Every structure is written in C-alpha cells, then in structure tokens.
Coordinates of N, CA and C and ligand atoms in Angstrom, one line a residue:
M1 N 55.2 105.2 65.8 CA 56.5 106.2 66.6 C 57.1 105.3 67.0
N2 N 59.7 105.7 66.5 CA 59.6 104.7 67.0 C 59.8 105.2 68.1
A3 N 61.2 104.6 68.8 CA 61.4 104.7 70.0 C 62.4 105.9 70.5
P4 N 62.4 106.9 70.9 CA 63.6 108.1 70.7 C 65.3 106.8 71.6
L5 N 65.6 107.2 70.4 CA 67.2 106.9 70.1 C 67.9 107.3 71.8
L6 N 67.9 108.6 71.7 CA 68.3 109.0 72.9 C 67.3 109.9 73.8
V7 N 67.2 109.3 75.5 CA 66.3 110.4 76.5 C 67.0 110.8 77.4
A8 N 67.0 112.3 77.4 CA 67.4 112.0 78.8 C 66.1 112.8 79.4
H9 N 65.9 112.5 81.1 CA 64.1 112.6 81.4 C 64.7 113.3 82.8
T10 N 63.8 114.2 83.2 CA 65.2 114.8 84.3 C 65.5 115.2 84.6
I11 N 67.2 115.5 84.0 CA 68.3 115.7 84.4 C 68.2 117.1 85.3
T12 N 68.6 117.2 86.8 CA 69.6 117.6 87.5 C 71.2 117.9 87.4
A13 N 71.7 118.7 87.3 CA 73.4 118.6 87.7 C 74.3 119.7 87.4
G14 N 75.6 120.1 88.0 CA 75.7 120.9 87.8 C 77.8 120.7 88.1
Y15 N 78.2 121.6 88.4 CA 79.2 121.4 89.3 C 79.4 122.0 90.7
G16 N 80.3 121.3 91.4 CA 80.7 121.1 93.0 C 79.1 121.0 93.6
R17 N 78.3 121.4 94.3 CA 77.5 122.0 94.6 C 76.1 122.7 94.0
M18 N 76.2 123.6 93.2 CA 76.6 124.1 92.9 C 75.0 123.6 91.0
D19 N 73.5 123.6 91.4 CA 72.6 122.7 89.9 C 73.0 123.9 89.2
I20 N 73.9 123.3 87.9 CA 73.1 124.1 86.4 C 72.0 123.6 85.8
L21 N 71.5 122.6 85.8 CA 70.4 122.4 84.8 C 69.6 121.3 85.7
H22 N 68.2 121.7 85.6 CA 67.0 122.2 86.5 C 65.5 120.8 86.1
E23 N 65.9 119.7 85.8 CA 65.4 118.5 85.6 C 64.8 118.9 84.1
V24 N 66.6 119.0 83.8 CA 66.5 119.2 81.7 C 66.1 118.1 81.2
S25 N 64.6 117.5 80.5 CA 64.4 116.2 79.8 C 65.0 116.8 78.3
L26 N 64.7 115.7 77.0 CA 65.7 116.9 76.1 C 65.7 114.9 75.0
D27 N 64.9 115.0 74.1 CA 65.2 113.2 73.2 C 65.1 113.6 72.4
V28 N 66.0 113.1 71.5 CA 65.8 112.6 69.9 C 65.5 111.5 69.2
S29 N 65.2 110.6 68.3 CA 64.4 110.0 67.5 C 65.8 109.6 66.4
A30 N 65.6 108.0 65.9 CA 66.5 108.2 64.8 C 66.5 108.7 63.8
G31 N 67.8 109.6 63.3 CA 66.9 110.0 61.5 C 67.2 111.4 61.9
E32 N 66.8 112.0 62.8 CA 66.5 113.3 63.0 C 68.0 114.0 63.5
I33 N 67.8 115.4 62.9 CA 67.9 116.7 63.9 C 67.4 117.6 64.4
V34 N 68.3 117.4 65.9 CA 67.7 118.1 66.9 C 68.4 119.5 67.6
S35 N 68.1 120.6 67.2 CA 68.4 121.6 67.9 C 68.2 122.3 69.3
I36 N 69.6 122.5 69.7 CA 69.0 123.4 71.0 C 69.6 124.7 71.0
I37 N 68.9 125.6 71.8 CA 69.3 126.7 71.4 C 69.5 127.4 73.2
G38 N 69.5 129.0 72.9 CA 69.6 129.4 74.7 C 70.7 130.6 74.9
P39 N 70.4 131.1 75.8 CA 71.1 132.2 75.3 C 72.4 131.9 76.7
N40 N 73.7 132.7 76.7 CA 74.7 132.1 76.9 C 74.8 131.6 78.4
G41 N 75.5 130.3 79.1 CA 75.3 130.1 80.3 C 73.9 129.4 80.7
A42 N 73.2 128.9 79.4 CA 71.9 128.5 80.0 C 71.7 127.1 80.1
G43 N 73.1 126.1 80.1 CA 73.6 125.1 80.3 C 73.2 123.6 79.0
K44 N 73.3 124.7 78.0 CA 73.2 123.8 77.3 C 74.5 122.8 76.7
S45 N 76.0 123.7 76.8 CA 77.0 122.2 77.0 C 77.0 121.7 78.2
T46 N 76.0 122.2 79.2 CA 75.9 121.5 80.6 C 75.1 120.0 80.7
A47 N 74.6 120.5 79.8 CA 73.5 118.9 79.2 C 74.2 118.0 78.0
F48 N 74.9 118.7 77.5 CA 75.8 117.4 76.7 C 76.4 116.6 77.4
K49 N 77.6 117.4 78.7 CA 78.0 116.4 78.8 C 78.1 115.5 80.0
A50 N 76.3 116.1 80.6 CA 75.4 115.2 81.8 C 75.6 114.2 80.9
M51 N 74.8 113.9 79.2 CA 74.5 112.7 79.0 C 75.6 111.7 78.1
I52 N 76.4 112.6 78.2 CA 78.1 111.6 77.4 C 78.6 111.1 78.5
G53 N 78.2 111.7 80.0 CA 79.1 111.2 81.3 C 80.4 112.3 81.3
L54 N 80.2 112.8 80.8 CA 81.6 113.8 82.0 C 81.3 114.0 82.9
L55 N 79.7 114.2 83.3 CA 79.6 115.2 84.1 C 78.2 113.9 84.4
R56 N 78.0 113.4 86.3 CA 77.1 112.4 86.5 C 75.9 113.3 86.5
P57 N 74.8 113.6 86.9 CA 73.4 113.8 87.2 C 73.8 113.6 88.4
R58 N 72.7 114.3 89.1 CA 72.6 114.2 90.1 C 70.9 113.5 90.4
T59 N 70.1 114.1 89.9 CA 68.8 113.2 89.4 C 68.5 113.0 88.1
G60 N 67.3 112.2 87.8 CA 66.6 112.1 86.7 C 67.6 110.7 85.1
R61 N 67.5 110.5 84.0 CA 68.1 109.3 83.7 C 68.9 110.0 82.5
V62 N 69.5 108.8 81.6 CA 70.4 108.8 80.2 C 70.2 107.8 79.7
L63 N 68.8 107.8 78.9 CA 68.5 106.4 77.8 C 69.4 106.6 76.6
F64 N 70.0 105.7 76.3 CA 70.1 105.0 75.3 C 70.1 104.0 74.3
N65 N 69.4 103.9 73.4 CA 68.9 103.0 72.4 C 68.1 101.5 73.3
G66 N 67.8 102.7 74.4 CA 67.0 101.9 75.5 C 67.6 101.7 76.5
Q67 N 68.8 101.7 76.8 CA 69.9 101.6 77.8 C 70.0 102.5 78.6
D68 N 70.1 102.4 80.1 CA 70.5 103.4 81.0 C 72.3 103.3 81.2
I69 N 72.5 104.7 80.3 CA 73.6 105.7 80.7 C 74.4 105.6 81.6
T70 N 73.0 106.7 82.2 CA 73.7 107.6 83.1 C 75.2 107.2 84.3
G71 N 75.5 108.4 83.8 CA 76.5 108.4 84.8 C 78.2 107.3 84.0
L72 N 77.6 106.9 83.5 CA 78.7 105.7 82.8 C 80.2 106.9 81.8
R73 N 81.0 106.1 81.9 CA 82.0 106.4 81.5 C 81.9 107.3 80.0
P74 N 82.2 108.1 79.3 CA 82.2 108.7 78.3 C 83.4 108.1 77.3
D75 N 83.9 107.1 76.9 CA 84.6 105.8 76.4 C 84.2 105.0 75.9
L76 N 83.0 104.0 77.4 CA 81.8 103.4 77.3 C 80.8 103.6 76.5
V77 N 80.3 105.1 77.1 CA 78.9 105.5 76.0 C 79.9 105.9 75.0
L78 N 81.1 106.6 74.1 CA 81.2 106.4 72.5 C 81.8 104.8 72.5
R79 N 81.7 103.9 72.9 CA 81.6 102.4 72.0 C 80.1 102.2 72.3
R80 N 79.1 102.2 72.7 CA 78.2 102.2 71.9 C 77.4 103.0 71.3
G81 N 78.2 103.7 70.3 CA 78.0 104.6 69.5 C 77.0 106.2 69.9
L82 N 77.5 106.8 70.5 CA 77.0 107.9 70.8 C 78.1 108.9 70.9
A83 N 78.5 109.6 69.9 CA 79.5 110.3 69.6 C 80.2 111.4 70.3
Y84 N 80.7 113.4 70.3 CA 80.7 114.3 71.3 C 81.6 114.5 70.7
V85 N 81.1 115.7 69.7 CA 82.0 116.5 69.6 C 82.5 118.4 70.5
P86 N 83.0 118.4 71.8 CA 83.0 119.8 72.5 C 83.0 121.2 71.5
Q87 N 82.9 122.0 72.6 CA 82.4 123.4 71.6 C 83.8 123.5 71.5
G88 N 84.4 124.3 70.7 CA 86.1 124.9 70.8 C 86.6 124.3 69.1
R89 N 86.0 123.7 67.8 CA 87.1 123.1 67.6 C 88.2 122.1 67.8
I90 N 88.4 120.9 68.7 CA 89.8 120.6 69.4 C 90.4 119.1 67.9
V91 N 91.7 120.0 67.4 CA 92.3 119.2 67.3 C 94.0 119.2 67.2
F92 N 94.8 117.7 67.5 CA 95.7 117.4 67.8 C 96.7 119.1 66.9
P93 N 97.0 119.9 67.2 CA 97.6 120.6 66.3 C 98.9 120.5 65.4
Q94 N 99.7 119.6 66.7 CA 100.4 118.7 65.8 C 100.6 117.7 64.5
M95 N 100.0 117.1 64.2 CA 99.1 116.2 63.8 C 98.8 116.6 62.6
T96 N 98.7 115.8 61.6 CA 98.4 115.7 60.5 C 96.9 114.8 60.3
V97 N 96.1 115.5 59.3 CA 95.1 115.5 59.2 C 94.4 113.6 59.6
L98 N 95.2 113.1 59.2 CA 95.2 111.3 58.8 C 95.1 111.0 60.0
E99 N 96.2 111.3 61.7 CA 96.6 111.1 62.1 C 95.6 112.0 63.3
N100 N 95.2 112.6 63.1 CA 93.7 113.0 63.7 C 92.9 112.4 63.6
L101 N 91.9 111.7 62.6 CA 91.2 110.9 62.6 C 91.6 109.5 63.0
E102 N 93.1 108.8 62.5 CA 93.0 107.6 63.6 C 92.4 107.8 65.2
M103 N 92.8 109.2 64.9 CA 92.6 108.7 66.5 C 91.6 108.3 67.2
G104 N 90.7 109.4 66.7 CA 89.2 109.0 66.8 C 88.5 108.1 66.5
A105 N 89.3 106.8 66.0 CA 89.0 105.7 66.0 C 89.9 104.7 67.4
Y106 N 90.3 105.2 68.0 CA 91.2 104.9 69.8 C 90.3 104.3 70.0
T107 N 88.7 103.1 69.9 CA 88.3 102.5 70.5 C 87.6 100.8 69.5
V108 N 88.7 101.4 68.2 CA 87.9 100.8 67.0 C 89.5 99.6 66.8
R109 N 89.6 98.2 67.1 CA 90.6 98.0 66.9 C 90.8 97.0 65.7
D110 N 89.8 96.6 64.7 CA 89.5 96.1 63.6 C 89.6 96.8 62.5
A111 N 91.2 97.2 61.6 CA 91.8 97.6 60.5 C 90.2 97.9 59.7
R112 N 90.4 97.1 59.4 CA 89.4 97.7 57.6 C 87.8 98.3 58.1
R113 N 87.5 98.0 59.8 CA 86.5 99.2 60.0 C 87.2 100.5 60.2
I114 N 88.6 100.5 59.8 CA 89.2 102.6 60.6 C 89.1 102.5 59.5
A115 N 89.8 102.1 58.5 CA 90.1 102.3 57.3 C 88.2 102.0 56.1
D116 N 87.2 101.4 56.0 CA 86.0 102.2 56.0 C 85.2 102.1 56.4
A117 N 85.7 103.2 57.9 CA 85.2 104.5 58.1 C 86.0 105.7 57.7
L118 N 86.9 105.3 57.6 CA 87.8 106.7 56.5 C 87.0 107.0 55.5
E119 N 87.2 106.2 54.9 CA 86.6 106.0 53.3 C 85.3 107.0 53.5
A120 N 84.4 106.4 54.1 CA 83.6 107.3 54.3 C 83.5 109.0 55.1
V121 N 84.0 108.3 55.6 CA 84.2 110.7 56.2 C 85.3 111.2 55.1
Y122 N 86.1 110.7 54.0 CA 86.4 111.2 53.2 C 85.1 111.6 52.0
A123 N 84.3 110.8 52.0 CA 83.5 111.0 51.3 C 82.0 112.4 51.5
L124 N 82.2 112.6 52.7 CA 81.7 113.3 53.4 C 82.3 115.2 52.9
F125 N 83.5 114.6 53.7 CA 84.4 115.8 54.0 C 85.7 115.9 52.8
P126 N 85.9 115.9 51.8 CA 86.8 115.7 50.2 C 87.7 116.6 51.1
I127 N 87.9 117.2 51.6 CA 88.9 118.2 51.7 C 89.6 117.6 53.0
L128 N 89.2 116.9 53.6 CA 90.5 116.0 54.2 C 90.8 114.9 53.4
S129 N 90.4 114.3 52.9 CA 91.4 113.6 52.5 C 92.6 114.8 51.3
E130 N 92.3 115.3 50.8 CA 93.0 116.5 50.2 C 94.3 116.8 50.7
R131 N 93.7 117.0 52.6 CA 94.4 117.8 53.1 C 95.4 116.4 54.2
R132 N 94.9 115.3 54.0 CA 95.3 114.5 54.9 C 96.5 114.7 55.6
R133 N 97.6 115.1 54.6 CA 99.2 114.9 54.7 C 99.1 116.2 56.0
Q134 N 98.7 117.8 55.7 CA 98.9 119.0 56.6 C 98.2 118.2 57.5
R135 N 99.4 119.5 58.8 CA 99.2 119.4 60.2 C 97.9 120.2 60.5
A136 N 97.5 119.6 61.2 CA 95.6 120.2 61.5 C 95.8 121.5 61.8
G137 N 97.1 122.0 62.5 CA 97.4 123.2 63.5 C 97.3 124.3 62.2
T138 N 97.7 124.5 61.3 CA 97.8 125.0 60.1 C 96.6 125.1 59.2
M139 N 95.8 124.5 59.5 CA 93.8 124.6 58.3 C 93.6 125.7 59.7
S140 N 92.6 126.3 58.4 CA 91.7 127.4 58.8 C 90.1 126.8 60.2
G141 N 90.1 127.8 60.4 CA 89.0 127.2 61.7 C 88.2 126.5 61.0
G142 N 87.0 126.8 59.8 CA 86.4 125.9 59.5 C 87.1 124.3 58.9
E143 N 88.5 124.6 58.8 CA 88.7 123.3 57.9 C 89.5 122.3 59.1
Q144 N 89.8 122.9 60.5 CA 89.5 122.4 61.8 C 88.6 121.9 62.4
Q145 N 87.5 122.1 62.1 CA 86.2 121.8 62.8 C 85.3 121.1 61.7
M146 N 85.6 120.8 60.3 CA 85.6 119.6 60.0 C 86.3 118.1 60.7
V147 N 88.1 118.6 61.1 CA 88.4 117.5 61.4 C 88.3 117.4 62.9
A148 N 87.8 118.2 63.5 CA 87.2 117.7 64.3 C 85.6 116.5 64.3
I149 N 84.4 117.6 63.3 CA 83.7 116.4 63.6 C 84.4 114.9 62.9
A150 N 84.7 115.7 62.5 CA 85.2 113.8 60.9 C 85.5 112.7 61.9
R151 N 86.7 113.3 62.9 CA 87.4 112.3 63.9 C 86.2 112.0 64.5
A152 N 85.0 112.2 65.7 CA 84.1 112.0 65.7 C 83.5 111.0 65.3
L153 N 83.2 110.6 63.7 CA 82.5 110.0 63.0 C 83.4 108.9 62.7
M154 N 84.5 109.0 63.2 CA 85.5 107.4 63.1 C 85.8 106.4 63.6
T155 N 84.6 106.2 64.6 CA 83.7 104.9 65.2 C 82.7 104.8 64.7
R156 N 81.8 105.3 63.7 CA 80.9 105.2 63.2 C 79.6 105.1 63.8
P157 N 79.5 106.2 64.3 CA 78.2 106.4 66.0 C 76.6 106.6 64.6
T158 N 76.0 105.9 66.1 CA 75.0 106.4 65.6 C 74.2 107.4 65.7
L159 N 74.6 108.4 66.9 CA 74.4 109.6 67.5 C 75.7 110.1 67.4
I160 N 75.3 111.5 66.7 CA 76.6 112.4 67.1 C 75.5 114.2 67.9
L161 N 76.5 114.1 69.0 CA 76.2 115.5 69.6 C 77.0 116.3 68.7
L162 N 76.6 117.4 68.9 CA 77.5 118.6 68.4 C 77.8 119.5 69.0
D163 N 78.7 120.5 69.9 CA 78.2 121.7 70.7 C 78.7 122.7 69.3
E164 N 78.1 124.0 69.5 CA 78.2 125.0 68.8 C 79.2 124.4 67.7
P165 N 79.2 123.4 66.9 CA 79.9 123.5 65.5 C 80.0 124.7 64.3
S166 N 79.3 125.9 64.5 CA 79.7 126.8 63.6 C 80.3 128.4 64.4
L167 N 80.7 127.7 65.5 CA 81.1 129.2 66.7 C 82.3 129.5 66.4
G168 N 82.7 130.6 65.8 CA 83.8 131.8 65.3 C 84.0 131.8 64.1
L169 N 82.8 131.1 62.9 CA 83.5 131.1 62.0 C 83.0 132.3 60.7
S170 N 83.9 132.0 60.1 CA 83.4 132.7 59.0 C 82.2 132.9 58.0
P171 N 80.9 133.4 57.4 CA 80.5 133.2 56.9 C 80.3 132.1 56.5
K172 N 81.2 132.2 55.0 CA 81.3 131.2 54.2 C 81.2 129.7 55.0
F173 N 81.8 129.8 56.2 CA 82.3 128.4 56.8 C 81.0 127.9 57.3
V174 N 80.6 129.1 57.7 CA 79.4 128.3 58.9 C 78.4 127.7 58.1
T175 N 77.3 128.3 56.7 CA 77.2 128.0 55.6 C 77.4 126.8 55.2
L176 N 78.9 126.5 55.6 CA 79.5 125.1 55.1 C 78.9 124.3 55.9
I177 N 79.8 124.2 57.4 CA 79.3 123.7 59.0 C 76.9 122.9 57.9
F178 N 76.9 124.0 58.0 CA 75.0 123.5 58.8 C 74.7 123.1 56.7
D179 N 75.5 122.8 56.1 CA 75.2 122.2 55.2 C 75.5 121.0 55.4
K180 N 76.8 120.4 56.0 CA 77.4 119.3 56.2 C 76.3 118.8 57.6
L181 N 76.2 119.2 58.2 CA 75.3 118.7 59.2 C 73.8 117.9 58.1
V182 N 73.8 118.5 57.6 CA 72.1 117.7 57.1 C 72.8 116.9 55.6
E183 N 73.6 117.2 55.6 CA 74.4 115.9 54.3 C 74.6 114.8 54.9
M184 N 74.9 114.6 56.8 CA 75.4 113.8 58.0 C 73.6 113.0 57.9
K185 N 73.2 114.2 57.9 CA 71.7 113.3 58.4 C 71.3 112.7 56.9
R186 N 71.6 113.3 55.8 CA 71.5 112.4 54.7 C 71.9 111.0 54.7
A187 N 72.6 110.6 55.2 CA 74.3 109.9 55.0 C 73.5 108.9 56.1
G188 N 73.0 109.1 56.8 CA 71.7 108.6 58.5 C 72.1 108.5 59.5
Y189 N 72.7 109.7 59.9 CA 73.5 109.9 61.1 C 72.5 110.9 61.7
T190 N 72.3 110.2 63.3 CA 71.2 110.9 63.7 C 72.3 112.4 64.9
L191 N 71.6 113.4 64.9 CA 72.4 114.3 65.1 C 71.6 115.3 66.1
M192 N 72.0 115.9 67.4 CA 71.8 116.5 68.3 C 73.0 117.5 68.2
V193 N 72.4 119.5 68.4 CA 73.3 120.2 67.8 C 72.5 121.6 68.7
V194 N 73.6 122.0 69.9 CA 74.0 122.9 70.4 C 74.2 124.2 69.4
E195 N 74.1 125.3 69.8 CA 73.8 126.3 68.2 C 73.7 127.5 69.3
Q196 N 74.4 128.5 68.7 CA 74.4 130.1 68.6 C 73.4 131.3 68.0
N197 N 73.3 129.7 66.9 CA 73.0 130.9 65.3 C 71.7 129.8 65.6
A198 N 70.9 130.3 65.8 CA 69.6 129.9 66.8 C 68.8 129.8 65.3
A199 N 68.9 130.9 64.5 CA 68.1 131.0 63.6 C 68.2 129.3 62.3
R200 N 69.2 129.6 62.2 CA 70.0 128.2 61.0 C 69.6 127.0 61.7
A201 N 70.3 126.7 63.1 CA 70.1 125.9 64.0 C 68.7 125.3 63.6
L202 N 67.6 126.2 63.9 CA 66.0 125.5 63.7 C 65.5 125.3 62.3
A203 N 66.5 125.6 61.6 CA 66.1 126.0 59.4 C 66.8 124.7 59.5
I204 N 67.1 123.7 60.0 CA 68.1 122.4 59.3 C 67.1 121.2 60.7
A205 N 66.5 121.7 61.7 CA 66.4 121.1 62.1 C 64.9 120.3 62.9
D206 N 64.9 119.1 62.4 CA 63.4 118.3 62.4 C 62.8 118.7 63.8
R207 N 63.0 118.6 65.2 CA 62.9 119.3 66.5 C 63.4 120.4 67.0
G208 N 63.2 121.3 68.6 CA 64.6 121.9 69.1 C 64.0 122.6 70.3
Y209 N 64.8 122.7 70.8 CA 64.7 122.9 72.5 C 65.1 124.3 72.4
V210 N 64.3 124.7 73.4 CA 65.0 126.5 74.2 C 65.1 126.4 75.8
L211 N 66.5 126.4 75.8 CA 67.4 126.2 77.6 C 67.5 127.3 77.9
E212 N 66.5 127.5 78.9 CA 67.0 129.1 79.6 C 66.9 128.6 81.1
L213 N 68.6 129.2 81.7 CA 68.3 129.5 83.0 C 68.4 127.6 83.7
G214 N 69.0 127.1 83.2 CA 69.3 125.9 83.3 C 67.8 124.5 82.6
R215 N 66.9 125.2 82.1 CA 65.9 124.8 82.3 C 64.6 124.4 81.5
N216 N 64.4 123.6 80.7 CA 63.0 123.6 79.2 C 62.3 124.9 79.4
R217 N 62.3 125.8 78.2 CA 61.2 126.9 77.6 C 60.6 126.7 76.4
F218 N 61.1 126.4 76.3 CA 60.1 126.0 74.7 C 61.1 124.5 73.6
E219 N 59.6 124.3 73.3 CA 60.6 123.0 72.8 C 58.8 123.3 71.3
G220 N 59.5 122.1 69.9 CA 58.4 122.3 68.7 C 59.1 121.7 68.0
S221 N 58.8 121.2 66.1 CA 59.1 121.5 65.3 C 60.1 122.5 65.0
G222 N 61.5 122.2 64.6 CA 61.8 123.5 64.2 C 61.3 124.6 63.4
A223 N 60.2 124.9 62.4 CA 59.5 124.8 61.6 C 58.4 125.9 63.1
A224 N 57.8 125.3 63.8 CA 57.3 125.7 64.4 C 57.9 127.1 65.0
L225 N 59.0 126.7 66.1 CA 59.7 127.4 66.7 C 60.1 128.9 65.8
L226 N 60.1 128.4 64.7 CA 61.2 129.2 63.9 C 60.0 130.4 64.2
A227 N 58.5 129.9 64.0 CA 57.4 130.8 63.7 C 57.0 131.2 65.1
D228 N 57.2 131.0 66.2 CA 57.1 131.2 67.3 C 57.2 132.3 67.4
P229 N 56.0 133.3 67.5 CA 56.5 135.1 68.1 C 57.5 135.5 69.2
E230 N 56.8 134.7 70.4 CA 57.2 134.7 71.5 C 59.3 134.5 71.1
V231 N 59.2 132.9 70.7 CA 60.6 132.4 70.4 C 61.5 134.1 69.9
K232 N 61.3 134.2 68.2 CA 61.4 135.3 67.7 C 61.9 136.6 68.2
R233 N 61.3 136.5 69.2 CA 61.2 138.0 69.7 C 62.9 138.0 71.0
L234 N 62.2 137.0 71.7 CA 63.5 136.7 72.4 C 64.7 135.7 72.1
Y235 N 65.0 135.1 71.3 CA 65.6 134.6 70.9 C 66.6 134.5 69.0
L236 N 65.6 135.0 68.5 CA 65.7 135.6 66.7 C 66.5 136.6 66.7
G237 N 66.7 137.2 68.0 CA 66.8 138.8 67.5 C 65.5 139.1 66.4
G238 N 64.3 139.2 67.4 CA 62.8 139.5 66.2 C 62.1 139.3 65.9
Ligands
ATP1 N1 83.6 123.4 84.8 C1 82.2 124.5 85.4 N2 82.8 124.4 86.8 C2 81.9 124.9 87.1 N3 80.7 126.4 86.7 C3 80.8 125.6 85.6 C4 81.5 124.6 84.8 N4 81.2 125.0 83.2 C5 80.1 126.0 83.2 N5 79.5 126.0 84.4 C6 78.6 127.4 85.1 O1 77.9 126.8 84.3 C7 76.9 127.3 83.8 C8 76.4 126.9 82.3 O2 77.7 126.7 81.3 P1 77.1 126.3 79.9 O3 78.6 126.3 79.8 O4 76.7 124.8 80.4 O5 76.5 127.2 79.0 P2 76.0 127.6 77.8 O6 74.1 127.4 77.5 O7 77.0 126.1 76.9 O8 76.6 129.1 77.8 P3 77.9 129.2 75.9 O9 76.3 129.9 75.4 O10 78.1 130.8 76.9 O11 78.7 128.2 75.7 C9 76.9 128.9 83.8 O12 77.0 129.7 84.5 C10 78.5 127.9 83.8 O13 79.3 130.0 84.4
MG2 MG1 78.1 126.0 76.2

C-alpha cells in the first residue's frame, strides 16, 4: 500500500475565533479520485482552504508527499505540486482562453515546460484549443469551468483539489465535467473533489468522505457509500 499523497490529520480550523472544522481527517493516495460530500455549510470548502494554505489550521497537520505543509503559503503549496480550483469557476473574463492558461503557469519559468503543459491541457480539453483566442468571459458556464480546471493543470500538479466543479452547470455540462474528471484520472492526475452532486461524485470515486457540521461522518469506497442505506437516506435523496 502506497503512503498517501496528501494527508490532512485531525484539522481544526475556522474563521476568527469560530471553529468550523473539528478534527477533520482526509487523505488521498496517488492515482485516486476521492470525493467529499456533505450538506451546505458542512465545511467542505473550508477543509480545502485549510489544506492549501488559505487558512491556517489551529491544530492538526497537513502532509503532502510526506512533507509537512501545514500553514504553508498557497503559492508555495502550488509549487510543490498541489493545485486548487476554487468554487465558482473563476476566470479572468477579459483575457483570452490562452491568456488564462498562461496565467495558470505563473510559477513556471521554463518556456518549454509551459508549451508542454499547454499541449497536455489541449489534449484533455480540445475545445479550449479551438477557442484559444476567445475571451473567457464570453464562454458558457461549462466552458469557463473547463478553463478554470485547465488553468490549474498548467503547473502539471500531481494532485488537484476541485471545489464544486459541476455546480450551476446544465445537465449536459455536468456530465461532461464528470467525464473529464475520469479522463484526468486516466491521464495520471490524482483528484480530490468536493461535490453537491453526491451520487455522481461517489460513482466516479475510489473513496469518499461525508462531512457534516465540520466533522467526519462517513467514509469508505465510493461504491460502499453509494450502497449504504444511511448515506442514501441522508445525502442521496433516498
Ligand atoms: N470567510 C468566512 N468567514 C466566516 N465564516 C465563513 C467563511 N467562509 C465560510 N464560513 C462559514 O463556515 C461554514 C462552512 O462553510 P464552507 O464554505 O466550508 O461550507 P461548504 O461545506 O463548502 O458549503 P457549501 O456546500 O455551501 O459550499 C459556514 O457556516 C460558513 O458560513
Ligand atoms: Mg463549499
């Protein structure tokens, strides 16, 4: 069994003096898709923020590749190979698709590496190659989400955390985004995904976690969680 690529161990974190996460533990091993589900306000986005350095855990540890990255600055976390796609498909609307992707490579100096990353990203998202000169703000919601994901891939991260990648998209684009996550896994990326669309997120996941009220509630293989009567009743609409 491989050592996990990322381990969040008993993280307590919050905003101001209020704790939102209470000793939350999550991990992901190389090559896995791990999905995190749970009700609104459960602390899913907060958990991601605490793992990538946007929020300093009050207690607990975050290890990436065996190294302690607890509280390390987000740009330094990114340089180590841990990328993050925030909730809300944020793109630079006035910039073209290509410029958005180049922004994603801001930590990379080597032009050859940037060219290689662009090629890999276009292979995964051919539509972005076709639309490279289009302003990102004029694209559909689903296309903008692809830009946001592709931009995060420009550093060739080993692990990518995606917060609600399908949120607010039309059914066609929801399916497309889930297909892309599976394609990314096949291409060698390791993924941790927070999703409202719990059933689909568990269906593509090797393992999953349910968070509730800032605590670990359930965990197991994607298939086991999908089949669990409690999980079904509480989180999968019966
Ligand atoms: N910047 C902030 N300042 C203060 N409180 C915050 C902040 N961000 C989030 N919270 C609070 O932390 C709690 C957890 O929020 P979080 O965004 O992590 O939940 P979530 O599980 O991602 O929910 P959702 O499914 O709605 O995205 C909520 O009660 C929220 O109001
Ligand atoms: Mg959230």
